[in-house]
mmCIF file of C-alpha atoms in Angstrom:
data_model
loop_
_atom_site.group_PDB
_atom_site.id
_atom_site.type_symbol
_atom_site.label_atom_id
_atom_site.label_comp_id
_atom_site.label_asym_id
_atom_site.label_seq_id
_atom_site.Cartn_x
_atom_site.Cartn_y
_atom_site.Cartn_z
ATOM 1 C CA MET A 1 -53.416 -12.987 38.306
ATOM 2 C CA PHE A 2 -52.979 -14.791 41.864
ATOM 3 C CA GLN A 3 -54.786 -13.635 44.513
ATOM 4 C CA SER A 4 -53.647 -11.799 47.912
ATOM 5 C CA ASN A 5 -53.150 -15.572 49.522
ATOM 6 C CA ARG A 6 -49.739 -15.687 47.476
ATOM 7 C CA PHE A 7 -47.472 -14.918 50.582
ATOM 8 C CA ARG A 8 -49.325 -17.714 52.560
ATOM 9 C CA ILE A 9 -47.133 -20.844 53.537
ATOM 10 C CA ASN A 10 -48.200 -23.413 55.671
ATOM 11 C CA ARG A 11 -46.567 -24.767 58.686
ATOM 12 C CA ARG A 12 -45.458 -28.041 57.320
ATOM 13 C CA LYS A 13 -43.955 -26.301 54.239
ATOM 14 C CA PHE A 14 -42.091 -23.747 55.779
ATOM 15 C CA ILE A 15 -40.191 -26.464 57.852
ATOM 16 C CA GLN A 16 -39.708 -28.646 54.836
ATOM 17 C CA TYR A 17 -38.182 -25.543 53.216
ATOM 18 C CA GLY A 18 -35.915 -24.879 56.438
ATOM 19 C CA SER A 19 -34.623 -28.376 56.471
ATOM 20 C CA LEU A 20 -33.556 -28.302 52.700
ATOM 21 C CA ALA A 21 -31.827 -24.896 53.106
ATOM 22 C CA VAL A 22 -29.761 -26.094 56.163
ATOM 23 C CA SER A 23 -28.853 -29.438 54.883
ATOM 24 C CA THR A 24 -27.681 -27.921 51.322
ATOM 25 C CA GLY A 25 -25.909 -25.022 52.770
ATOM 26 C CA ILE A 26 -28.752 -22.355 50.606
ATOM 27 C CA LEU A 27 -27.873 -18.902 52.318
ATOM 28 C CA ALA A 28 -29.969 -16.372 50.792
ATOM 29 C CA ALA A 29 -31.745 -13.070 51.681
ATOM 30 C CA CYS A 30 -34.452 -11.122 53.564
ATOM 31 C CA THR A 31 -37.799 -9.500 52.515
ATOM 32 C CA SER A 32 -39.711 -7.810 49.762
ATOM 33 C CA GLU A 33 -42.865 -8.392 47.505
ATOM 34 C CA SER A 34 -43.627 -11.228 45.129
ATOM 35 C CA ALA A 35 -43.373 -10.481 41.149
ATOM 36 C CA ILE A 36 -46.095 -13.590 40.164
ATOM 37 C CA GLU A 37 -48.996 -11.099 40.014
ATOM 38 C CA GLN A 38 -47.238 -8.805 37.617
ATOM 39 C CA SER A 39 -49.047 -9.316 34.282
ATOM 40 C CA ALA A 40 -47.258 -10.610 31.342
ATOM 41 C CA THR A 41 -49.419 -8.945 29.209
ATOM 42 C CA GLU A 42 -47.874 -5.249 29.800
ATOM 43 C CA PRO A 43 -44.555 -5.218 27.778
ATOM 44 C CA ALA A 44 -41.662 -3.637 29.053
ATOM 45 C CA ASP A 45 -41.453 -1.095 26.668
ATOM 46 C CA SER A 46 -43.591 1.810 25.944
ATOM 47 C CA ASP A 47 -45.551 2.981 23.108
ATOM 48 C CA ALA A 48 -47.184 6.155 22.012
ATOM 49 C CA ALA A 49 -49.150 6.404 25.021
ATOM 50 C CA GLY A 50 -46.137 6.773 27.119
ATOM 51 C CA PRO A 51 -43.781 4.626 29.416
ATOM 52 C CA GLN A 52 -45.295 1.443 31.154
ATOM 53 C CA ALA A 53 -44.975 0.834 34.927
ATOM 54 C CA LEU A 54 -41.897 -0.914 35.860
ATOM 55 C CA ASP A 55 -42.452 -4.782 37.285
ATOM 56 C CA PRO A 56 -41.153 -4.672 40.961
ATOM 57 C CA VAL A 57 -38.719 -7.668 41.300
ATOM 58 C CA THR A 58 -36.872 -9.018 44.447
ATOM 59 C CA VAL A 59 -33.963 -11.274 44.142
ATOM 60 C CA GLY A 60 -32.412 -12.652 47.290
ATOM 61 C CA THR A 61 -28.366 -12.986 47.401
ATOM 62 C CA SER A 62 -26.609 -15.985 49.094
ATOM 63 C CA TRP A 63 -24.370 -13.881 51.118
ATOM 64 C CA TYR A 64 -23.658 -10.285 52.166
ATOM 65 C CA ALA A 65 -22.855 -8.068 49.340
ATOM 66 C CA GLN A 66 -19.612 -8.936 47.803
ATOM 67 C CA ALA A 67 -18.379 -8.893 44.049
ATOM 68 C CA GLU A 68 -19.428 -12.500 43.112
ATOM 69 C CA HIS A 69 -23.133 -10.707 43.291
ATOM 70 C CA GLY A 70 -21.679 -7.579 41.144
ATOM 71 C CA GLY A 71 -24.107 -8.095 38.167
ATOM 72 C CA TYR A 72 -27.047 -7.599 39.633
ATOM 73 C CA TYR A 73 -25.492 -4.497 41.691
ATOM 74 C CA GLN A 74 -24.302 -3.300 38.261
ATOM 75 C CA ALA A 75 -27.462 -3.831 36.544
ATOM 76 C CA LYS A 76 -29.315 -1.737 39.059
ATOM 77 C CA ALA A 77 -26.805 0.914 39.209
ATOM 78 C CA THR A 78 -26.420 1.243 35.469
ATOM 79 C CA GLY A 79 -30.391 1.299 34.624
ATOM 80 C CA ILE A 80 -29.806 -2.096 33.316
ATOM 81 C CA TYR A 81 -32.678 -3.580 35.155
ATOM 82 C CA GLU A 82 -34.977 -0.633 34.089
ATOM 83 C CA GLU A 83 -34.074 -0.767 30.353
ATOM 84 C CA TYR A 84 -36.120 -4.195 30.655
ATOM 85 C CA GLY A 85 -38.841 -3.023 32.512
ATOM 86 C CA LEU A 86 -37.849 -4.226 35.999
ATOM 87 C CA ASP A 87 -37.742 -2.099 39.198
ATOM 88 C CA VAL A 88 -35.435 -4.661 41.077
ATOM 89 C CA THR A 89 -34.740 -5.006 44.919
ATOM 90 C CA ILE A 90 -31.633 -6.709 45.709
ATOM 91 C CA ARG A 91 -31.852 -8.142 49.517
ATOM 92 C CA GLN A 92 -28.413 -9.387 51.005
ATOM 93 C CA GLY A 93 -28.200 -13.029 52.350
ATOM 94 C CA GLY A 94 -26.112 -14.282 55.201
ATOM 95 C CA PRO A 95 -25.533 -16.998 57.531
ATOM 96 C CA ASP A 96 -29.009 -16.885 59.254
ATOM 97 C CA VAL A 97 -31.293 -16.239 56.023
ATOM 98 C CA ASN A 98 -33.286 -18.981 54.688
ATOM 99 C CA GLY A 99 -33.430 -18.424 50.989
ATOM 100 C CA THR A 100 -35.643 -21.413 50.218
ATOM 101 C CA GLN A 101 -38.410 -20.383 52.680
ATOM 102 C CA LEU A 102 -38.239 -17.000 51.251
ATOM 103 C CA LEU A 103 -38.493 -17.827 47.697
ATOM 104 C CA MET A 104 -41.318 -20.603 48.100
ATOM 105 C CA GLY A 105 -43.270 -18.266 50.721
ATOM 106 C CA GLY A 106 -43.525 -15.499 47.873
ATOM 107 C CA VAL A 107 -41.181 -12.998 49.804
ATOM 108 C CA THR A 108 -38.677 -13.024 47.005
ATOM 109 C CA ASP A 109 -39.148 -13.713 43.316
ATOM 110 C CA PHE A 110 -35.670 -14.925 42.536
ATOM 111 C CA GLN A 111 -32.744 -16.458 44.829
ATOM 112 C CA THR A 112 -28.880 -17.097 43.810
ATOM 113 C CA GLY A 113 -28.271 -20.741 44.238
ATOM 114 C CA TYR A 114 -26.268 -23.849 43.771
ATOM 115 C CA SER A 115 -26.966 -27.071 41.391
ATOM 116 C CA LEU A 116 -27.260 -29.648 44.276
ATOM 117 C CA SER A 117 -29.637 -27.421 46.579
ATOM 118 C CA SER A 118 -31.815 -27.432 43.422
ATOM 119 C CA LEU A 119 -31.369 -31.136 42.921
ATOM 120 C CA ASN A 120 -32.245 -31.451 46.870
ATOM 121 C CA ALA A 121 -35.183 -29.269 46.207
ATOM 122 C CA VAL A 122 -36.611 -32.195 43.552
ATOM 123 C CA ARG A 123 -35.865 -34.816 46.205
ATOM 124 C CA GLU A 124 -37.800 -32.866 48.684
ATOM 125 C CA GLY A 125 -40.759 -32.127 46.385
ATOM 126 C CA ILE A 126 -40.205 -28.316 46.470
ATOM 127 C CA PRO A 127 -40.845 -26.489 43.072
ATOM 128 C CA LEU A 128 -37.616 -24.563 43.002
ATOM 129 C CA VAL A 129 -36.211 -24.266 39.468
ATOM 130 C CA THR A 130 -32.874 -23.355 38.077
ATOM 131 C CA VAL A 131 -33.103 -20.659 35.230
ATOM 132 C CA ALA A 132 -29.412 -19.918 34.671
ATOM 133 C CA ALA A 133 -26.115 -20.492 36.000
ATOM 134 C CA MET A 134 -23.783 -17.178 36.392
ATOM 135 C CA MET A 135 -20.908 -18.969 37.558
ATOM 136 C CA GLN A 136 -19.343 -22.103 35.433
ATOM 137 C CA LYS A 137 -17.038 -22.886 38.220
ATOM 138 C CA ASP A 138 -17.904 -23.153 41.756
ATOM 139 C CA PRO A 139 -15.226 -20.939 43.657
ATOM 140 C CA GLN A 140 -14.954 -23.739 46.570
ATOM 141 C CA THR A 141 -11.275 -24.638 47.782
ATOM 142 C CA LEU A 142 -9.383 -26.508 49.901
ATOM 143 C CA VAL A 143 -6.353 -24.120 51.384
ATOM 144 C CA VAL A 144 -3.389 -25.819 52.173
ATOM 145 C CA HIS A 145 0.149 -24.542 53.620
ATOM 146 C CA ASP A 146 2.813 -23.876 50.974
ATOM 147 C CA GLY A 147 5.071 -26.704 50.057
ATOM 148 C CA VAL A 148 2.743 -29.401 52.242
ATOM 149 C CA TYR A 149 0.416 -30.480 49.224
ATOM 150 C CA ASP A 150 0.535 -30.440 45.823
ATOM 151 C CA GLN A 151 -2.749 -31.974 44.636
ATOM 152 C CA LEU A 152 -6.111 -32.782 46.088
ATOM 153 C CA SER A 153 -5.277 -36.412 45.856
ATOM 154 C CA GLU A 154 -2.478 -35.798 48.583
ATOM 155 C CA LEU A 155 -5.020 -34.672 51.304
ATOM 156 C CA LYS A 156 -6.577 -38.088 51.808
ATOM 157 C CA ALA A 157 -5.185 -38.141 55.349
ATOM 158 C CA ALA A 158 -5.056 -34.695 56.420
ATOM 159 C CA PRO A 159 -7.028 -33.193 59.117
ATOM 160 C CA ILE A 160 -9.613 -30.687 56.898
ATOM 161 C CA ARG A 161 -11.867 -28.024 58.419
ATOM 162 C CA VAL A 162 -14.931 -28.194 56.583
ATOM 163 C CA PRO A 163 -18.371 -26.233 57.734
ATOM 164 C CA THR A 164 -21.739 -28.022 57.886
ATOM 165 C CA ALA A 165 -22.837 -26.908 54.260
ATOM 166 C CA GLY A 166 -19.669 -28.663 52.699
ATOM 167 C CA ARG A 167 -20.058 -31.835 54.712
ATOM 168 C CA VAL A 168 -23.473 -32.182 52.819
ATOM 169 C CA ALA A 169 -22.100 -30.875 49.402
ATOM 170 C CA TYR A 170 -18.565 -31.624 48.112
ATOM 171 C CA TRP A 171 -17.636 -33.839 50.991
ATOM 172 C CA PRO A 172 -19.506 -36.894 50.125
ATOM 173 C CA TRP A 173 -17.970 -36.258 46.326
ATOM 174 C CA LEU A 174 -14.529 -35.988 47.956
ATOM 175 C CA LYS A 175 -15.006 -39.712 49.963
ATOM 176 C CA ALA A 176 -16.295 -41.435 46.613
ATOM 177 C CA GLU A 177 -13.731 -39.553 44.272
ATOM 178 C CA TYR A 178 -10.615 -39.549 46.170
ATOM 179 C CA GLY A 179 -10.961 -41.810 49.488
ATOM 180 C CA PHE A 180 -11.358 -39.082 51.751
ATOM 181 C CA THR A 181 -13.002 -40.291 55.232
ATOM 182 C CA ASP A 182 -14.995 -38.725 57.657
ATOM 183 C CA GLU A 183 -12.196 -39.093 60.258
ATOM 184 C CA GLN A 184 -10.335 -36.224 58.729
ATOM 185 C CA LEU A 185 -13.293 -33.685 59.416
ATOM 186 C CA ARG A 186 -12.426 -30.808 62.028
ATOM 187 C CA PRO A 187 -14.661 -28.226 63.239
ATOM 188 C CA TYR A 188 -14.991 -24.775 61.041
ATOM 189 C CA ASP A 189 -15.403 -21.164 62.506
ATOM 190 C CA TYR A 190 -14.799 -18.922 59.499
ATOM 191 C CA SER A 191 -11.196 -18.199 60.744
ATOM 192 C CA PHE A 192 -7.844 -19.163 59.300
ATOM 193 C CA ALA A 193 -6.820 -19.107 63.171
ATOM 194 C CA THR A 194 -6.511 -22.810 63.871
ATOM 195 C CA PHE A 195 -5.540 -23.717 60.095
ATOM 196 C CA LEU A 196 -2.389 -21.195 60.577
ATOM 197 C CA GLU A 197 -1.184 -23.234 63.534
ATOM 198 C CA ASN A 198 -1.024 -26.604 61.914
ATOM 199 C CA GLU A 199 0.859 -27.021 58.457
ATOM 200 C CA ASP A 200 -0.679 -30.150 58.024
ATOM 201 C CA MET A 201 -4.001 -28.948 58.321
ATOM 202 C CA ALA A 202 -6.442 -28.015 55.155
ATOM 203 C CA GLN A 203 -9.576 -25.692 55.089
ATOM 204 C CA GLN A 204 -12.382 -24.782 53.397
ATOM 205 C CA GLY A 205 -11.897 -21.626 51.547
ATOM 206 C CA TYR A 206 -13.038 -19.389 48.438
ATOM 207 C CA ILE A 207 -10.956 -18.973 45.181
ATOM 208 C CA THR A 208 -12.076 -15.278 45.178
ATOM 209 C CA ASN A 209 -11.069 -14.169 48.558
ATOM 210 C CA ASP A 210 -8.411 -16.712 49.860
ATOM 211 C CA GLY A 211 -5.423 -15.113 49.200
ATOM 212 C CA TYR A 212 -6.481 -11.485 50.117
ATOM 213 C CA PHE A 213 -7.379 -12.576 53.731
ATOM 214 C CA LEU A 214 -4.362 -14.966 53.872
ATOM 215 C CA GLU A 215 -1.555 -12.322 53.091
ATOM 216 C CA LYS A 216 -3.456 -10.164 55.531
ATOM 217 C CA ALA A 217 -2.496 -12.788 58.011
ATOM 218 C CA GLY A 218 1.089 -13.377 56.954
ATOM 219 C CA ALA A 219 0.360 -16.774 55.851
ATOM 220 C CA GLU A 220 2.167 -18.337 53.012
ATOM 221 C CA ALA A 221 -0.830 -20.961 51.581
ATOM 222 C CA GLU A 222 -2.189 -21.904 48.344
ATOM 223 C CA SER A 223 -5.715 -22.990 47.188
ATOM 224 C CA ILE A 224 -6.878 -25.949 45.549
ATOM 225 C CA LEU A 225 -10.046 -25.428 43.405
ATOM 226 C CA LEU A 226 -12.458 -28.325 43.682
ATOM 227 C CA ALA A 227 -13.891 -27.280 40.378
ATOM 228 C CA ASP A 228 -10.430 -27.904 38.389
ATOM 229 C CA ASN A 229 -10.530 -31.533 40.413
ATOM 230 C CA GLY A 230 -13.577 -32.904 39.152
ATOM 231 C CA TRP A 231 -16.251 -31.138 41.575
ATOM 232 C CA GLY A 232 -18.843 -30.010 38.620
ATOM 233 C CA ALA A 233 -21.618 -28.113 40.478
ATOM 234 C CA TYR A 234 -22.802 -24.691 38.644
ATOM 235 C CA ALA A 235 -22.685 -21.647 41.151
ATOM 236 C CA TYR A 236 -24.424 -18.505 41.612
ATOM 237 C CA THR A 237 -27.309 -19.984 39.753
ATOM 238 C CA ILE A 238 -30.398 -17.684 39.462
ATOM 239 C CA ASP A 239 -33.174 -19.795 41.208
ATOM 240 C CA THR A 240 -37.238 -19.123 41.042
ATOM 241 C CA THR A 241 -40.307 -21.027 41.463
ATOM 242 C CA ARG A 242 -41.985 -23.359 39.063
ATOM 243 C CA ARG A 243 -45.153 -20.936 39.537
ATOM 244 C CA LEU A 244 -43.362 -18.026 38.353
ATOM 245 C CA ILE A 245 -42.008 -19.808 35.161
ATOM 246 C CA ASP A 246 -45.864 -21.277 34.323
ATOM 247 C CA GLU A 247 -47.347 -17.598 35.124
ATOM 248 C CA ASN A 248 -45.085 -15.140 33.833
ATOM 249 C CA PRO A 249 -42.374 -16.563 31.825
ATOM 250 C CA ASP A 250 -41.734 -12.877 30.162
ATOM 251 C CA LEU A 251 -40.916 -11.433 33.339
ATOM 252 C CA VAL A 252 -38.373 -14.317 34.146
ATOM 253 C CA GLN A 253 -36.879 -14.006 30.781
ATOM 254 C CA ARG A 254 -36.346 -10.418 31.051
ATOM 255 C CA PHE A 255 -34.495 -10.882 34.837
ATOM 256 C CA VAL A 256 -32.279 -13.364 33.149
ATOM 257 C CA ASP A 257 -31.314 -11.344 30.234
ATOM 258 C CA ALA A 258 -30.733 -8.158 32.177
ATOM 259 C CA THR A 259 -28.766 -10.052 34.990
ATOM 260 C CA ILE A 260 -26.605 -11.655 32.514
ATOM 261 C CA ALA A 261 -26.058 -7.989 30.987
ATOM 262 C CA GLY A 262 -25.378 -6.788 34.206
ATOM 263 C CA TYR A 263 -22.343 -9.551 34.730
ATOM 264 C CA GLU A 264 -21.184 -8.454 31.228
ATOM 265 C CA SER A 265 -21.193 -4.748 32.251
ATOM 266 C CA TYR A 266 -19.257 -5.699 35.599
ATOM 267 C CA LEU A 267 -16.875 -7.797 34.366
ATOM 268 C CA GLU A 268 -15.602 -5.058 31.967
ATOM 269 C CA ASP A 269 -16.023 -2.017 34.248
ATOM 270 C CA PRO A 270 -17.034 -2.647 38.033
ATOM 271 C CA GLU A 271 -16.846 0.672 39.283
ATOM 272 C CA PRO A 272 -20.775 1.411 39.527
ATOM 273 C CA GLY A 273 -21.571 -1.999 40.949
ATOM 274 C CA ASN A 274 -18.942 -1.836 43.443
ATOM 275 C CA ALA A 275 -20.211 1.660 44.646
ATOM 276 C CA LEU A 276 -23.660 -0.104 45.631
ATOM 277 C CA ILE A 277 -21.732 -3.383 46.988
ATOM 278 C CA LYS A 278 -19.726 -0.951 49.265
ATOM 279 C CA ALA A 279 -23.141 1.022 50.269
ATOM 280 C CA GLU A 280 -24.786 -2.080 51.132
ATOM 281 C CA ASN A 281 -21.717 -3.822 52.983
ATOM 282 C CA GLU A 282 -19.023 -1.822 54.314
ATOM 283 C CA GLU A 283 -16.315 -4.655 54.809
ATOM 284 C CA GLN A 284 -16.127 -4.861 51.020
ATOM 285 C CA SER A 285 -13.076 -2.776 50.211
ATOM 286 C CA ASP A 286 -12.322 -1.771 46.673
ATOM 287 C CA GLN A 287 -8.847 -4.072 47.023
ATOM 288 C CA LEU A 288 -10.885 -7.151 48.158
ATOM 289 C CA MET A 289 -13.216 -6.448 45.207
ATOM 290 C CA ALA A 290 -10.107 -6.119 42.782
ATOM 291 C CA PHE A 291 -8.678 -9.202 44.124
ATOM 292 C CA SER A 292 -11.970 -11.025 43.507
ATOM 293 C CA LEU A 293 -12.083 -9.704 40.017
ATOM 294 C CA ASP A 294 -8.608 -10.643 39.058
ATOM 295 C CA LYS A 295 -9.740 -14.230 40.302
ATOM 296 C CA PHE A 296 -12.690 -14.366 38.350
ATOM 297 C CA ASP A 297 -10.728 -13.920 35.059
ATOM 298 C CA GLU A 298 -7.665 -16.160 36.039
ATOM 299 C CA TYR A 299 -9.634 -19.290 37.117
ATOM 300 C CA GLY A 300 -12.548 -18.685 34.530
ATOM 301 C CA ILE A 301 -15.283 -18.605 37.322
ATOM 302 C CA PHE A 302 -17.736 -17.076 34.825
ATOM 303 C CA ARG A 303 -16.072 -17.321 31.480
ATOM 304 C CA SER A 304 -14.964 -20.716 30.907
ATOM 305 C CA GLY A 305 -16.751 -24.350 29.430
ATOM 306 C CA ASP A 306 -19.799 -23.629 27.428
ATOM 307 C CA ALA A 307 -19.820 -20.000 28.251
ATOM 308 C CA LEU A 308 -17.022 -19.313 25.993
ATOM 309 C CA ASP A 309 -19.531 -20.198 22.913
ATOM 310 C CA HIS A 310 -23.053 -19.634 24.691
ATOM 311 C CA GLY A 311 -22.462 -16.473 26.743
ATOM 312 C CA LEU A 312 -22.834 -16.198 30.589
ATOM 313 C CA GLY A 313 -25.697 -17.932 32.277
ATOM 314 C CA THR A 314 -25.537 -20.728 29.960
ATOM 315 C CA MET A 315 -26.182 -24.168 31.242
ATOM 316 C CA SER A 316 -26.235 -27.585 29.285
ATOM 317 C CA GLN A 317 -28.387 -31.022 29.861
ATOM 318 C CA GLU A 318 -25.165 -33.161 29.733
ATOM 319 C CA ARG A 319 -23.329 -31.224 32.498
ATOM 320 C CA TRP A 320 -26.438 -31.382 34.711
ATOM 321 C CA GLN A 321 -26.469 -35.294 34.177
ATOM 322 C CA ARG A 322 -22.851 -35.499 34.560
ATOM 323 C CA PHE A 323 -23.127 -33.851 38.138
ATOM 324 C CA PHE A 324 -26.293 -35.526 38.892
ATOM 325 C CA ASP A 325 -24.596 -39.161 38.127
ATOM 326 C CA LYS A 326 -21.482 -38.145 40.696
ATOM 327 C CA MET A 327 -24.247 -37.138 43.364
ATOM 328 C CA VAL A 328 -25.575 -40.839 42.966
ATOM 329 C CA GLU A 329 -22.314 -42.390 42.859
ATOM 330 C CA ALA A 330 -21.260 -40.403 46.108
ATOM 331 C CA GLY A 331 -24.581 -41.740 47.850
ATOM 332 C CA VAL A 332 -26.091 -38.073 47.964
ATOM 333 C CA LEU A 333 -29.107 -38.578 45.603
ATOM 334 C CA PRO A 334 -31.294 -41.459 44.667
ATOM 335 C CA ALA A 335 -30.706 -42.590 41.177
ATOM 336 C CA ASP A 336 -34.516 -42.607 40.339
ATOM 337 C CA LEU A 337 -34.702 -38.979 41.078
ATOM 338 C CA ASP A 338 -36.159 -36.838 37.863
ATOM 339 C CA PHE A 339 -33.368 -34.365 38.312
ATOM 340 C CA LYS A 340 -34.337 -32.699 34.920
ATOM 341 C CA GLN A 341 -37.101 -31.023 37.129
ATOM 342 C CA ALA A 342 -34.167 -29.355 38.922
ATOM 343 C CA TYR A 343 -33.562 -26.814 35.816
ATOM 344 C CA THR A 344 -34.910 -25.564 32.405
ATOM 345 C CA LEU A 345 -32.648 -24.495 29.498
ATOM 346 C CA GLN A 346 -35.498 -22.271 27.949
ATOM 347 C CA PHE A 347 -34.167 -18.914 29.368
ATOM 348 C CA VAL A 348 -30.556 -19.069 28.099
ATOM 349 C CA ASP A 349 -28.498 -19.803 25.229
ATOM 350 C CA HIS A 350 -27.227 -23.276 25.605
ATOM 351 C CA PRO A 351 -25.682 -26.169 23.709
ATOM 352 C CA GLY A 352 -28.090 -27.446 21.082
ATOM 353 C CA SER A 353 -30.269 -24.338 21.359
ATOM 354 C CA ALA A 354 -31.188 -23.042 17.752
ATOM 355 C CA THR A 355 -28.714 -20.082 16.711
#
């Protein structure tokens, strides 16, 4: 059992983790207590002596509560986490929340993440590990006006509004894969206003809400999903620390299993999870969440690729290798990086695992 200094983090490491979060666009959550001290010797189920206490766990999400986080809220709302012996606190993220610092400082036990952020953590010597990937497809898009561009390759000369996070993530890949140039970049402000004024312009978007907000703005536009054009990042991963994996793998396994069960439930009947999401974030309407759920299904955001055979949360060595190779080609990562330190397949069913 670790001592009370588990929350301490020196200034150098704090700055280092903050730099990683900014450079990779990690957006995460607020505050809570660490679960590292929870003893793996006390299983979740109870015996004749009576029920065991639930293990407290905090998960930080990458943004404000929304349908993309539905599995966490569903697992909490329906008692799934409790069935796995967990008392889970969900902390919303946001544009000013640094998830890496919180996770590494022991404030959160798990964070929602992204393939590239995990690989960058290895490069920076940060012991962050991805243990599951909830989304097989990253919902990232480029939004274009109807009838102007038909495919991604046609945007090579278009002005494109991309935020800082995108400029250090998929933008180098677009340059290497499709010949885009930095001269195309334009400022980004989380609004479609400038985009609507220029029919030649494209803008970063999200397949799960683009159409909803564009329709409200009266715009005729469409989204080009990067994942359907070669962008192979896992999205909405479950990340934790190597220390928690080493010290309490049982807790990690239960959290992964329960969260997967939460997403399976949410994708079938989202009402319980949606109620909690709306309570946390009043900007999430029933209409918006219904739109997002429809896009999850239409584009195979959760259920596609290896997930069709191995279930939600799955990852594969081959796909991690392929994505890493693309990032090396794009000049984002060094070729000698030990990229396998960024993830572990031990907590999910995956290609090559025993059946």
